[in-house]
Coordinates of C-alpha atoms in Angstrom, one line a residue:
X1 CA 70.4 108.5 83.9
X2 CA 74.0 107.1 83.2
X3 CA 76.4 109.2 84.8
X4 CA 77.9 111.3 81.4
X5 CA 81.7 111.3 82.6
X6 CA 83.4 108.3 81.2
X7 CA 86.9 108.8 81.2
X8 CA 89.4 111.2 83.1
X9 CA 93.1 112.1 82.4
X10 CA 95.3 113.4 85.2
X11 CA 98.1 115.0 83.7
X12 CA 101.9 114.3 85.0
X13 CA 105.5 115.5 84.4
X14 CA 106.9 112.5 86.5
X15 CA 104.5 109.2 86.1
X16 CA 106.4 107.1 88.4
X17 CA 105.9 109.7 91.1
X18 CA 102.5 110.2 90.2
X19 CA 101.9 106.4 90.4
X20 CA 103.6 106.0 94.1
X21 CA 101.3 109.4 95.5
X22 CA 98.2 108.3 94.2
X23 CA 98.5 104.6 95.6
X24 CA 99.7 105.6 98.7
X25 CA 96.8 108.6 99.3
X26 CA 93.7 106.8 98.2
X27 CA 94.9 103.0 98.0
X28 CA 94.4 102.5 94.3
X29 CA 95.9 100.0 92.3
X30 CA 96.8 101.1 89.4
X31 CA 97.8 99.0 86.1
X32 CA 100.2 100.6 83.7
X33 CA 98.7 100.6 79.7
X34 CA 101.1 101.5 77.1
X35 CA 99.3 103.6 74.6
X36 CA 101.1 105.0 71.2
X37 CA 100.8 108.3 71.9
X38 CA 101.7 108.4 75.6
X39 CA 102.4 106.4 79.2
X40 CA 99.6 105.9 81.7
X41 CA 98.5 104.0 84.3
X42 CA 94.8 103.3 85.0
X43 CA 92.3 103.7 87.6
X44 CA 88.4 102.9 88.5
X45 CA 86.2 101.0 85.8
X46 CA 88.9 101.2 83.4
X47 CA 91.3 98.6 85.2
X48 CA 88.7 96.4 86.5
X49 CA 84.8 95.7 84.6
X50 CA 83.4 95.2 87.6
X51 CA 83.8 98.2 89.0
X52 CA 80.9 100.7 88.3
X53 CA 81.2 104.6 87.7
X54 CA 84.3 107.0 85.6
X55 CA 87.3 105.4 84.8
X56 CA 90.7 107.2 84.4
X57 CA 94.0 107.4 84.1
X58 CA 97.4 109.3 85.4
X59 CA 99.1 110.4 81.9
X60 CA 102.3 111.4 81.0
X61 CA 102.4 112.4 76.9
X62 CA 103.5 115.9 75.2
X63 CA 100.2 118.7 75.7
X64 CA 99.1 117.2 78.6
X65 CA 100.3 119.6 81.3
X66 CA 99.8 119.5 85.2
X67 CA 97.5 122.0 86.8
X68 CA 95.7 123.8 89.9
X69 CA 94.1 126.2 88.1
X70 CA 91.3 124.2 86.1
X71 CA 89.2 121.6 86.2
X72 CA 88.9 119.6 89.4
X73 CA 88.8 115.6 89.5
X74 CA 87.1 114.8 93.1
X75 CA 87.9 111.6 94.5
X76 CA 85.0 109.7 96.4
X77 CA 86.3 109.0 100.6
X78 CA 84.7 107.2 103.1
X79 CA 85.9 109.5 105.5
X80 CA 88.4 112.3 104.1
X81 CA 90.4 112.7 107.1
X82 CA 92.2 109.1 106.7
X83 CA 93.4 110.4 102.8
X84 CA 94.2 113.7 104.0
X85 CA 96.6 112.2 107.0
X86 CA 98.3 110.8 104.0
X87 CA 98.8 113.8 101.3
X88 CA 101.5 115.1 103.2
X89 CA 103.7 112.3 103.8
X90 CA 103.4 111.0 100.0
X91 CA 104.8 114.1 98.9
X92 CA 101.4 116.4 98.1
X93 CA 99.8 119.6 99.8
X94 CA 96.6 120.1 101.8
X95 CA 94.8 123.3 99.6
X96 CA 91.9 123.6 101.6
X97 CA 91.3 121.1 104.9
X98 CA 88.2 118.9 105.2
X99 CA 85.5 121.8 105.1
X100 CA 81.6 120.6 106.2
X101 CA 78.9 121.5 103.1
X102 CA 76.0 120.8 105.6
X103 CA 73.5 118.2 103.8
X104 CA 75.7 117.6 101.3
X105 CA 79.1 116.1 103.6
X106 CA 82.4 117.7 103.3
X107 CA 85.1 118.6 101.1
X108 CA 88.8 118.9 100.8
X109 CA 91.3 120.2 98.0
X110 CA 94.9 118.5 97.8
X111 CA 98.0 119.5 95.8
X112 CA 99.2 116.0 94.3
X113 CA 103.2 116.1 93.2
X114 CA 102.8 117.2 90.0
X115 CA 100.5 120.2 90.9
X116 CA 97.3 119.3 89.8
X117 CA 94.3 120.2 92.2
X118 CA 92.1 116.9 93.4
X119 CA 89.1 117.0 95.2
X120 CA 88.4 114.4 98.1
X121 CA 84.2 114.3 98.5
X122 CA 82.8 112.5 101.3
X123 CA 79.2 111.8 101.7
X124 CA 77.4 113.0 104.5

């Protein structure tokens, strides 16, 4: 089975910002697309087709709101600890450190500038 998210938003109050953090934590690259109804820059499948898996975007447009307290977007690492090092430095929190799941790997939680909360996953 197809995995059933396609697209995700992360909401900002300060694109720019968002953009520089983002890049500098998890070495994206990420293309700006002007939209009518808001600003973004894109991520994943969405920026290149031959990339597999969700695409996404960082967003800046009126409703879209910055968070900690809802939904979490987990980013995939090859090993957490490198993006973690980073979080600081590019202006972001460490929520909860690099946390072992057993089988499963290990987990962290990040702050990012705006305040939404990001997951980092790395397989075991």
């Amino acid at each position: 089975m197809r995995n059933p998210i396609e697209w995700v938003e992360i909401a900002t109050t300060d694109l720019e910002r968002a953009k520089t953090f983002y890049e500098k934590v998890f070495g994206l690259e990420l293309r700006p697309l002007e939209m009518p109804i808001q600003k973004m820059y894109i991520f994943g499948a969405a920026s290149d087709p031959d990339v597999a898996g969700t695409a996404g975007a960082l967003v800046q447009s009126e409703g879209s709101v910055p968070s900690k307290d809802g939904t979490v977007v987990y980013f995939t690492c090859k090993d957490l600890t490198v993006e973690l090092a980073r979080v600081e430095e590019a202006g972001g929190k460490v929520a909860v450190p690099k946390t072992d799941i057993g089988e499963f790997g290990f987990f962290a939680r990040i702050i990012d500038t705006e305040g939404n909360q990001i997951g980092l996953y790395q397989q075991p």
